[in-house]
Amino acid sequence: MREEDFVAALRKCGARVFIVGGWVRDQIRGVKAHDKDYMVAGIEEKTFANLFPEAEKVGKSFPVYLVAIDGKKSEVAFARKERKTGSGYCGFAVEYDPSVTLEEDLYRRDTTMNSLAMELPSRQIHDLYGGIADTRRGIIRAISEHFCEDPVRALRAARQAAEFGFAIEDNTYRLMAACREELAGEPAERLLGELRRALRAPKPSVFFRCLNRAGILAITFPELAALIGKTQPAAFHPEGDAFEHTMLVVDKVAAQTSSVLARFAGLVHDLGKGTTPKEMEPHHYGHEERGLEVLTAWNQRMTLPRDWLQAGGFVIAEHMRAPLLGKEAKIVDLLLRIDRSNLSWEEFLAVIMADHQSLPDYLQNGETYVREMKQVSGRDCPEGLTGKKIGEWIRSEQLKIYRSLVVRSDSAD
């Protein structure tokens, strides 16, 4: 069904049709807009369902339908207004009858840039709260005190600041801070969803800095808040404390790769510094082992994606010594572990480079070295070898291959 046919059918029944949310905002920003979300007003749900019998209802607390428009399944919601009745994002009484107006629907939204609506078919943009001006100026501004009725809006504002490079205005920071108490009881998957999207941003650090400025980082991601104020040797870390170092690393990783897996690994690589005893600072001996404990506790509090947990744990365990090895046997063992990890070479090296600012030859050429070493298999071993002797022979041959490759590389230089 074409959009114009969808709109015409609804208009014929006396309804109004709008494109709302991010698509309109991105039009104003001058960037490529993605999926359209529609909102309809002035129509009974039963009438809508009869008009579009193939539409799939997905909303539970209020009607949202998936309708095939211009070859894509698009969300169509009914204009609604909300009244806070309890805590969290479920604590609302929702009204969505035909009397609910565009103005009432837009007022319940979080920020001005998300309160824009384009009416169809005229394509007139309704801007009731200054969303166009704020979008053009790069300002994230709450529409009203209703902002904190859904506490995860505080994370969404911080995430959008990271995504778009926008600034959050002061009163909105105040409202984000007011979400503190309810955030403690929010489902972990909602916080994790915002974290995932923030890690895709050009500068993920902005997300965490905004949460910290609002006073809610310790509630949402206490493992990162624990890094604040943890001093480091100034000669190696002129950027400041462990939190500043972590923010620097995650942004450097983001500049090298779009991989969320690598970005998360960079984010957690120094988690153990948050539990360093004060008397040990500015040194953080043993922070790798403590970091694994902190990551495990984080996973118990907020179940992390399995691949994040594996990648984060691997980087925590290996990031300090990975670029500092001297013995060939230890180098070969490390290279094979990297190859077996769930991180690609590009992902692992992006984190190590961000943390150490340089890479030794064995890491720069590690993928090539491993490719050659893996040519050796038990099928090639001398007759008569059994059990662990086969493994010892394979390792010995891999060491020989590594040595020969390093000599060849040195000769080429």
GROMACS .gro file of C-alpha atoms in nm:
model
  413
    1MET     CA    1   0.000   0.000   0.000
    2ARG     CA    2   0.128   0.343  -0.091
    3GLU     CA    3   0.151   0.608   0.176
    4GLU     CA    4  -0.091   0.831  -0.011
    5ASP     CA    5  -0.351   0.551  -0.019
    6PHE     CA    6  -0.303   0.486   0.353
    7VAL     CA    7  -0.353   0.855   0.430
    8ALA     CA    8  -0.649   0.893   0.195
    9ALA     CA    9  -0.834   0.602   0.357
   10LEU     CA   10  -0.791   0.750   0.702
   11ARG     CA   11  -0.877   1.103   0.596
   12LYS     CA   12  -1.196   0.973   0.439
   13CYS     CA   13  -1.296   0.849   0.786
   14GLY     CA   14  -1.228   1.190   0.939
   15ALA     CA   15  -0.890   1.100   1.092
   16ARG     CA   16  -0.571   1.305   1.087
   17VAL     CA   17  -0.240   1.139   1.000
   18PHE     CA   18   0.109   1.246   1.105
   19ILE     CA   19   0.467   1.131   1.074
   20VAL     CA   20   0.620   1.177   1.419
   21GLY     CA   21   0.949   1.140   1.601
   22GLY     CA   22   1.293   1.077   1.466
   23TRP     CA   23   1.211   1.087   1.095
   24VAL     CA   24   1.088   1.447   1.121
   25ARG     CA   25   1.379   1.544   1.346
   26ASP     CA   26   1.631   1.400   1.099
   27GLN     CA   27   1.467   1.590   0.813
   28ILE     CA   28   1.533   1.909   1.008
   29ARG     CA   29   1.890   1.798   1.084
   30GLY     CA   30   1.952   1.739   0.715
   31VAL     CA   31   2.060   1.378   0.761
   32LYS     CA   32   1.923   1.062   0.607
   33ALA     CA   33   1.598   0.974   0.779
   34HIS     CA   34   1.519   0.609   0.839
   35ASP     CA   35   1.194   0.434   0.930
   36LYS     CA   36   0.880   0.643   0.950
   37ASP     CA   37   0.655   0.623   1.253
   38TYR     CA   38   0.296   0.732   1.204
   39MET     CA   39   0.041   0.866   1.448
   40VAL     CA   40  -0.333   0.886   1.382
   41ALA     CA   41  -0.584   1.103   1.566
   42GLY     CA   42  -0.962   1.131   1.563
   43ILE     CA   43  -1.046   0.767   1.487
   44GLU     CA   44  -1.173   0.467   1.682
   45GLU     CA   45  -0.945   0.166   1.700
   46LYS     CA   46  -1.223  -0.057   1.569
   47THR     CA   47  -1.264   0.164   1.261
   48PHE     CA   48  -0.889   0.153   1.197
   49ALA     CA   49  -0.879  -0.227   1.229
   50ASN     CA   50  -1.165  -0.261   0.983
   51LEU     CA   51  -0.990  -0.031   0.736
   52PHE     CA   52  -0.665  -0.229   0.752
   53PRO     CA   53  -0.749  -0.591   0.837
   54GLU     CA   54  -0.396  -0.706   0.749
   55ALA     CA   55  -0.242  -0.475   1.011
   56GLU     CA   56  -0.068  -0.654   1.299
   57LYS     CA   57  -0.141  -0.523   1.647
   58VAL     CA   58   0.174  -0.514   1.861
   59GLY     CA   59   0.097  -0.257   2.133
   60LYS     CA   60  -0.018  -0.391   2.469
   61SER     CA   61  -0.097  -0.098   2.696
   62PHE     CA   62  -0.208   0.117   2.399
   63PRO     CA   63  -0.274   0.041   2.031
   64VAL     CA   64   0.025   0.020   1.799
   65TYR     CA   65  -0.013  -0.152   1.464
   66LEU     CA   66   0.238  -0.265   1.204
   67VAL     CA   67   0.114  -0.167   0.860
   68ALA     CA   68   0.287  -0.235   0.526
   69ILE     CA   69   0.337   0.113   0.376
   70ASP     CA   70   0.556   0.174   0.071
   71GLY     CA   71   0.703  -0.173   0.102
   72LYS     CA   72   0.801  -0.146   0.470
   73LYS     CA   73   0.627  -0.245   0.790
   74SER     CA   74   0.575   0.082   0.973
   75GLU     CA   75   0.449   0.149   1.324
   76VAL     CA   76   0.117   0.330   1.347
   77ALA     CA   77   0.018   0.450   1.694
   78PHE     CA   78  -0.296   0.624   1.813
   79ALA     CA   79  -0.276   0.973   1.961
   80ARG     CA   80  -0.268   0.931   2.336
   81LYS     CA   81  -0.224   1.113   2.662
   82GLU     CA   82  -0.082   0.969   2.980
   83ARG     CA   83  -0.129   1.014   3.352
   84LYS     CA   84   0.132   0.899   3.601
   85THR     CA   85  -0.014   0.641   3.840
   86GLY     CA   86   0.290   0.450   3.963
   87SER     CA   87   0.665   0.413   3.933
   88GLY     CA   88   0.870   0.333   3.626
   89TYR     CA   89   0.776   0.319   3.262
   90CYS     CA   90   0.473   0.099   3.330
   91GLY     CA   91   0.323   0.335   3.586
   92PHE     CA   92   0.086   0.518   3.350
   93ALA     CA   93  -0.282   0.536   3.278
   94VAL     CA   94  -0.318   0.581   2.903
   95GLU     CA   95  -0.608   0.739   2.713
   96TYR     CA   96  -0.628   0.700   2.335
   97ASP     CA   97  -0.986   0.769   2.231
   98PRO     CA   98  -1.068   0.987   1.927
   99SER     CA   99  -1.094   1.299   2.143
  100VAL     CA  100  -0.718   1.303   2.214
  101THR     CA  101  -0.562   1.588   2.018
  102LEU     CA  102  -0.227   1.630   1.846
  103GLU     CA  103  -0.131   1.887   2.110
  104GLU     CA  104  -0.200   1.642   2.394
  105ASP     CA  105  -0.002   1.365   2.225
  106LEU     CA  106   0.303   1.583   2.159
  107TYR     CA  107   0.303   1.723   2.512
  108ARG     CA  108   0.362   1.379   2.665
  109ARG     CA  109   0.683   1.330   2.461
  110ASP     CA  110   1.028   1.370   2.613
  111THR     CA  111   1.222   1.644   2.433
  112THR     CA  112   1.140   1.925   2.195
  113MET     CA  113   1.327   1.770   1.903
  114ASN     CA  114   1.115   1.456   1.941
  115SER     CA  115   0.788   1.649   1.956
  116LEU     CA  116   0.774   1.744   1.588
  117ALA     CA  117   0.492   1.611   1.373
  118MET     CA  118   0.448   1.633   0.995
  119GLU     CA  119   0.083   1.620   0.892
  120LEU     CA  120  -0.011   1.429   0.578
  121PRO     CA  121  -0.084   1.486   0.299
  122SER     CA  122   0.003   1.857   0.336
  123ARG     CA  123   0.347   1.784   0.491
  124GLN     CA  124   0.296   2.076   0.728
  125ILE     CA  125   0.527   2.048   1.031
  126HIS     CA  126   0.363   2.116   1.366
  127ASP     CA  127   0.621   2.258   1.606
  128LEU     CA  128   0.448   2.342   1.933
  129TYR     CA  129   0.749   2.347   2.166
  130GLY     CA  130   1.036   2.499   1.969
  131GLY     CA  131   1.173   2.169   1.842
  132ILE     CA  132   1.294   2.307   1.508
  133ALA     CA  133   1.501   2.582   1.672
  134ASP     CA  134   1.647   2.342   1.931
  135THR     CA  135   1.731   2.085   1.664
  136ARG     CA  136   1.908   2.342   1.450
  137ARG     CA  137   2.101   2.473   1.750
  138GLY     CA  138   2.188   2.124   1.875
  139ILE     CA  139   2.002   2.154   2.205
  140ILE     CA  140   1.832   1.873   2.397
  141ARG     CA  141   1.549   2.026   2.599
  142ALA     CA  142   1.274   1.857   2.798
  143ILE     CA  143   0.923   1.965   2.704
  144SER     CA  144   0.794   1.971   3.061
  145GLU     CA  145   0.821   1.822   3.409
  146HIS     CA  146   0.658   1.511   3.261
  147PHE     CA  147   1.004   1.423   3.127
  148CYS     CA  148   1.094   1.230   3.442
  149GLU     CA  149   0.778   1.023   3.450
  150ASP     CA  150   0.967   0.764   3.245
  151PRO     CA  151   1.311   0.759   3.414
  152VAL     CA  152   1.489   0.598   3.119
  153ARG     CA  153   1.434   0.925   2.931
  154ALA     CA  154   1.736   1.047   3.127
  155LEU     CA  155   1.953   0.785   2.958
  156ARG     CA  156   1.790   0.856   2.623
  157ALA     CA  157   1.881   1.225   2.647
  158ALA     CA  158   2.243   1.134   2.728
  159ARG     CA  159   2.253   0.881   2.446
  160GLN     CA  160   2.115   1.128   2.193
  161ALA     CA  161   2.374   1.383   2.305
  162ALA     CA  162   2.638   1.123   2.214
  163GLU     CA  163   2.469   1.025   1.889
  164PHE     CA  164   2.407   1.374   1.753
  165GLY     CA  165   2.677   1.579   1.925
  166PHE     CA  166   2.402   1.786   2.092
  167ALA     CA  167   2.422   1.966   2.429
  168ILE     CA  168   2.173   1.904   2.710
  169GLU     CA  169   2.043   2.226   2.859
  170ASP     CA  170   2.058   2.288   3.233
  171ASN     CA  171   1.693   2.239   3.328
  172THR     CA  172   1.690   1.905   3.148
  173TYR     CA  173   1.991   1.798   3.354
  174ARG     CA  174   1.784   1.885   3.662
  175LEU     CA  175   1.502   1.663   3.540
  176MET     CA  176   1.748   1.383   3.460
  177ALA     CA  177   1.872   1.403   3.818
  178ALA     CA  178   1.513   1.377   3.940
  179CYS     CA  179   1.494   1.035   3.773
  180ARG     CA  180   1.758   0.898   4.010
  181GLU     CA  181   1.530   0.716   4.254
  182GLU     CA  182   1.311   0.545   3.995
  183LEU     CA  183   1.608   0.449   3.778
  184ALA     CA  184   1.726   0.218   4.055
  185GLY     CA  185   1.417   0.004   3.997
  186GLU     CA  186   1.408   0.005   3.617
  187PRO     CA  187   1.441  -0.325   3.428
  188ALA     CA  188   1.806  -0.386   3.343
  189GLU     CA  189   1.724  -0.458   2.979
  190ARG     CA  190   1.603  -0.100   2.929
  191LEU     CA  191   1.932   0.041   3.058
  192LEU     CA  192   2.123  -0.212   2.850
  193GLY     CA  193   1.933  -0.106   2.538
  194GLU     CA  194   2.043   0.255   2.585
  195LEU     CA  195   2.401   0.143   2.655
  196ARG     CA  196   2.408  -0.057   2.333
  197ARG     CA  197   2.291   0.241   2.130
  198ALA     CA  198   2.532   0.476   2.308
  199LEU     CA  199   2.823   0.249   2.218
  200ARG     CA  200   2.731   0.295   1.851
  201ALA     CA  201   2.768   0.673   1.882
  202PRO     CA  202   3.067   0.857   1.732
  203LYS     CA  203   3.187   0.949   2.084
  204PRO     CA  204   3.041   0.708   2.339
  205SER     CA  205   3.210   0.896   2.624
  206VAL     CA  206   2.953   1.176   2.592
  207PHE     CA  207   2.682   0.936   2.715
  208PHE     CA  208   2.867   0.853   3.037
  209ARG     CA  209   2.979   1.210   3.097
  210CYS     CA  210   2.619   1.334   3.069
  211LEU     CA  211   2.498   1.068   3.311
  212ASN     CA  212   2.772   1.167   3.553
  213ARG     CA  213   2.688   1.537   3.527
  214ALA     CA  214   2.325   1.453   3.604
  215GLY     CA  215   2.436   1.255   3.909
  216ILE     CA  216   2.297   0.923   3.784
  217LEU     CA  217   2.605   0.736   3.656
  218ALA     CA  218   2.651   0.569   3.996
  219ILE     CA  219   2.290   0.445   3.978
  220THR     CA  220   2.297   0.319   3.621
  221PHE     CA  221   2.658   0.204   3.571
  222PRO     CA  222   2.826   0.202   3.913
  223GLU     CA  223   3.121   0.002   3.776
  224LEU     CA  224   3.221   0.304   3.569
  225ALA     CA  225   3.139   0.561   3.836
  226ALA     CA  226   3.383   0.377   4.065
  227LEU     CA  227   3.668   0.483   3.834
  228ILE     CA  228   3.613   0.852   3.908
  229GLY     CA  229   3.888   0.990   4.130
  230LYS     CA  230   4.106   0.680   4.099
  231THR     CA  231   4.447   0.838   4.045
  232GLN     CA  232   4.703   0.703   3.800
  233PRO     CA  233   5.078   0.768   3.746
  234ALA     CA  234   5.085   1.107   3.575
  235ALA     CA  235   5.384   1.011   3.359
  236PHE     CA  236   5.179   0.742   3.187
  237HIS     CA  237   4.833   0.898   3.219
  238PRO     CA  238   4.846   1.275   3.179
  239GLU     CA  239   4.473   1.266   3.094
  240GLY     CA  240   4.383   1.219   3.461
  241ASP     CA  241   4.204   0.955   3.664
  242ALA     CA  242   4.092   0.607   3.559
  243PHE     CA  243   3.755   0.738   3.444
  244GLU     CA  244   3.915   0.994   3.213
  245HIS     CA  245   4.146   0.726   3.076
  246THR     CA  246   3.853   0.492   3.011
  247MET     CA  247   3.659   0.764   2.832
  248LEU     CA  248   3.965   0.841   2.618
  249VAL     CA  249   4.010   0.473   2.529
  250VAL     CA  250   3.647   0.408   2.436
  251ASP     CA  251   3.644   0.713   2.207
  252LYS     CA  252   3.972   0.608   2.044
  253VAL     CA  253   3.835   0.260   1.983
  254ALA     CA  254   3.518   0.413   1.837
  255ALA     CA  255   3.732   0.618   1.599
  256GLN     CA  256   3.897   0.297   1.474
  257THR     CA  257   3.604   0.058   1.444
  258SER     CA  258   3.225   0.056   1.440
  259SER     CA  259   3.228  -0.272   1.634
  260VAL     CA  260   3.017  -0.245   1.950
  261LEU     CA  261   3.201  -0.552   2.078
  262ALA     CA  262   3.537  -0.374   2.058
  263ARG     CA  263   3.393  -0.055   2.207
  264PHE     CA  264   3.251  -0.244   2.505
  265ALA     CA  265   3.585  -0.420   2.555
  266GLY     CA  266   3.757  -0.081   2.557
  267LEU     CA  267   3.499   0.050   2.803
  268VAL     CA  268   3.563  -0.227   3.056
  269HIS     CA  269   3.936  -0.289   3.010
  270ASP     CA  270   4.031  -0.107   3.333
  271LEU     CA  271   3.725  -0.184   3.548
  272GLY     CA  272   3.946  -0.330   3.819
  273LYS     CA  273   4.097   0.011   3.892
  274GLY     CA  274   3.767   0.109   4.050
  275THR     CA  275   3.834  -0.135   4.337
  276THR     CA  276   4.201  -0.047   4.392
  277PRO     CA  277   4.265   0.021   4.764
  278LYS     CA  278   4.327   0.390   4.823
  279GLU     CA  279   4.665   0.324   4.983
  280MET     CA  280   4.788   0.151   4.663
  281GLU     CA  281   4.714   0.447   4.434
  282PRO     CA  282   4.832   0.576   4.195
  283HIS     CA  283   4.938   0.219   4.114
  284HIS     CA  284   4.681  -0.049   4.037
  285TYR     CA  285   4.863  -0.378   4.082
  286GLY     CA  286   4.638  -0.677   4.014
  287HIS     CA  287   4.362  -0.471   3.855
  288GLU     CA  288   4.325  -0.732   3.580
  289GLU     CA  289   4.207  -0.997   3.828
  290ARG     CA  290   3.986  -0.749   4.010
  291GLY     CA  291   3.848  -0.629   3.677
  292LEU     CA  292   3.725  -0.980   3.598
  293GLU     CA  293   3.548  -0.986   3.934
  294VAL     CA  294   3.382  -0.650   3.866
  295LEU     CA  295   3.271  -0.764   3.518
  296THR     CA  296   3.122  -1.081   3.669
  297ALA     CA  297   2.932  -0.875   3.925
  298TRP     CA  298   2.808  -0.640   3.652
  299ASN     CA  299   2.678  -0.939   3.459
  300GLN     CA  300   2.497  -1.065   3.770
  301ARG     CA  301   2.334  -0.726   3.817
  302MET     CA  302   2.250  -0.668   3.451
  303THR     CA  303   2.279  -0.974   3.228
  304LEU     CA  304   2.522  -0.873   2.956
  305PRO     CA  305   2.525  -1.018   2.603
  306ARG     CA  306   2.734  -1.334   2.606
  307ASP     CA  307   2.974  -1.204   2.341
  308TRP     CA  308   3.027  -0.880   2.537
  309LEU     CA  309   3.110  -1.079   2.848
  310GLN     CA  310   3.359  -1.299   2.664
  311ALA     CA  311   3.529  -1.013   2.479
  312GLY     CA  312   3.541  -0.789   2.785
  313GLY     CA  313   3.686  -1.063   3.001
  314PHE     CA  314   3.952  -1.145   2.743
  315VAL     CA  315   4.066  -0.784   2.709
  316ILE     CA  316   4.066  -0.727   3.085
  317ALA     CA  317   4.289  -1.033   3.131
  318GLU     CA  318   4.529  -0.956   2.847
  319HIS     CA  319   4.544  -0.579   2.793
  320MET     CA  320   4.837  -0.501   3.026
  321ARG     CA  321   5.088  -0.757   2.908
  322ALA     CA  322   4.974  -0.805   2.548
  323PRO     CA  323   5.213  -0.544   2.398
  324LEU     CA  324   5.495  -0.597   2.649
  325LEU     CA  325   5.602  -0.961   2.604
  326GLY     CA  326   5.961  -1.055   2.530
  327LYS     CA  327   5.979  -1.434   2.537
  328GLU     CA  328   5.892  -1.600   2.207
  329ALA     CA  329   5.697  -1.886   2.369
  330LYS     CA  330   5.472  -1.642   2.556
  331ILE     CA  331   5.422  -1.437   2.241
  332VAL     CA  332   5.315  -1.744   2.044
  333ASP     CA  333   5.074  -1.848   2.318
  334LEU     CA  334   4.923  -1.498   2.327
  335LEU     CA  335   4.880  -1.482   1.949
  336LEU     CA  336   4.699  -1.814   1.947
  337ARG     CA  337   4.473  -1.702   2.234
  338ILE     CA  338   4.383  -1.385   2.046
  339ASP     CA  339   4.300  -1.593   1.741
  340ARG     CA  340   4.073  -1.819   1.947
  341SER     CA  341   3.895  -1.529   2.118
  342ASN     CA  342   3.561  -1.394   1.996
  343LEU     CA  343   3.729  -1.066   1.898
  344SER     CA  344   3.868  -1.018   1.551
  345TRP     CA  345   4.228  -0.907   1.520
  346GLU     CA  346   4.109  -0.563   1.417
  347GLU     CA  347   3.888  -0.536   1.725
  348PHE     CA  348   4.150  -0.654   1.973
  349LEU     CA  349   4.426  -0.437   1.829
  350ALA     CA  350   4.198  -0.131   1.828
  351VAL     CA  351   4.163  -0.163   2.207
  352ILE     CA  352   4.533  -0.228   2.271
  353MET     CA  353   4.636   0.061   2.046
  354ALA     CA  354   4.392   0.295   2.222
  355ASP     CA  355   4.528   0.190   2.561
  356HIS     CA  356   4.902   0.183   2.483
  357GLN     CA  357   4.937   0.418   2.180
  358SER     CA  358   5.163   0.171   1.996
  359LEU     CA  359   5.189  -0.195   1.895
  360PRO     CA  360   5.492  -0.424   1.880
  361ASP     CA  361   5.569  -0.615   1.561
  362TYR     CA  362   5.425  -0.940   1.694
  363LEU     CA  363   5.083  -0.777   1.733
  364GLN     CA  364   5.097  -0.572   1.414
  365ASN     CA  365   5.174  -0.887   1.214
  366GLY     CA  366   5.007  -1.131   1.452
  367GLU     CA  367   4.731  -1.239   1.219
  368THR     CA  368   4.986  -1.331   0.950
  369TYR     CA  369   5.204  -1.519   1.200
  370VAL     CA  370   4.908  -1.719   1.330
  371ARG     CA  371   4.790  -1.802   0.979
  372GLU     CA  372   5.127  -1.964   0.909
  373MET     CA  373   5.149  -2.136   1.247
  374LYS     CA  374   4.806  -2.293   1.201
  375GLN     CA  375   4.932  -2.476   0.895
  376VAL     CA  376   5.089  -2.725   1.137
  377SER     CA  377   4.860  -3.004   1.255
  378GLY     CA  378   4.881  -3.339   1.428
  379ARG     CA  379   4.865  -3.510   1.090
  380ASP     CA  380   5.219  -3.385   1.022
  381CYS     CA  381   5.381  -3.515   1.341
  382PRO     CA  382   5.646  -3.792   1.337
  383GLU     CA  383   5.528  -4.148   1.371
  384GLY     CA  384   5.515  -4.288   1.718
  385LEU     CA  385   5.407  -3.969   1.895
  386THR     CA  386   5.092  -4.001   2.103
  387GLY     CA  387   4.888  -3.805   2.355
  388LYS     CA  388   5.038  -3.486   2.488
  389LYS     CA  389   5.358  -3.548   2.291
  390ILE     CA  390   5.166  -3.454   1.976
  391GLY     CA  391   5.066  -3.120   2.129
  392GLU     CA  392   5.423  -3.055   2.241
  393TRP     CA  393   5.550  -3.124   1.890
  394ILE     CA  394   5.291  -2.891   1.734
  395ARG     CA  395   5.386  -2.611   1.974
  396SER     CA  396   5.754  -2.663   1.900
  397GLU     CA  397   5.690  -2.638   1.526
  398GLN     CA  398   5.478  -2.327   1.574
  399LEU     CA  399   5.763  -2.165   1.765
  400LYS     CA  400   6.000  -2.247   1.479
  401ILE     CA  401   5.761  -2.092   1.228
  402TYR     CA  402   5.723  -1.779   1.440
  403ARG     CA  403   6.101  -1.739   1.473
  404SER     CA  404   6.152  -1.781   1.099
  405LEU     CA  405   5.881  -1.529   1.018
  406VAL     CA  406   6.026  -1.274   1.260
  407VAL     CA  407   6.373  -1.319   1.110
  408ARG     CA  408   6.226  -1.276   0.762
  409SER     CA  409   6.037  -0.963   0.873
  410ASP     CA  410   6.353  -0.817   1.031
  411SER     CA  411   6.553  -0.888   0.716
  412ALA     CA  412   6.292  -0.714   0.503
  413ASP     CA  413   6.317  -0.406   0.723
   0.00000   0.00000   0.00000
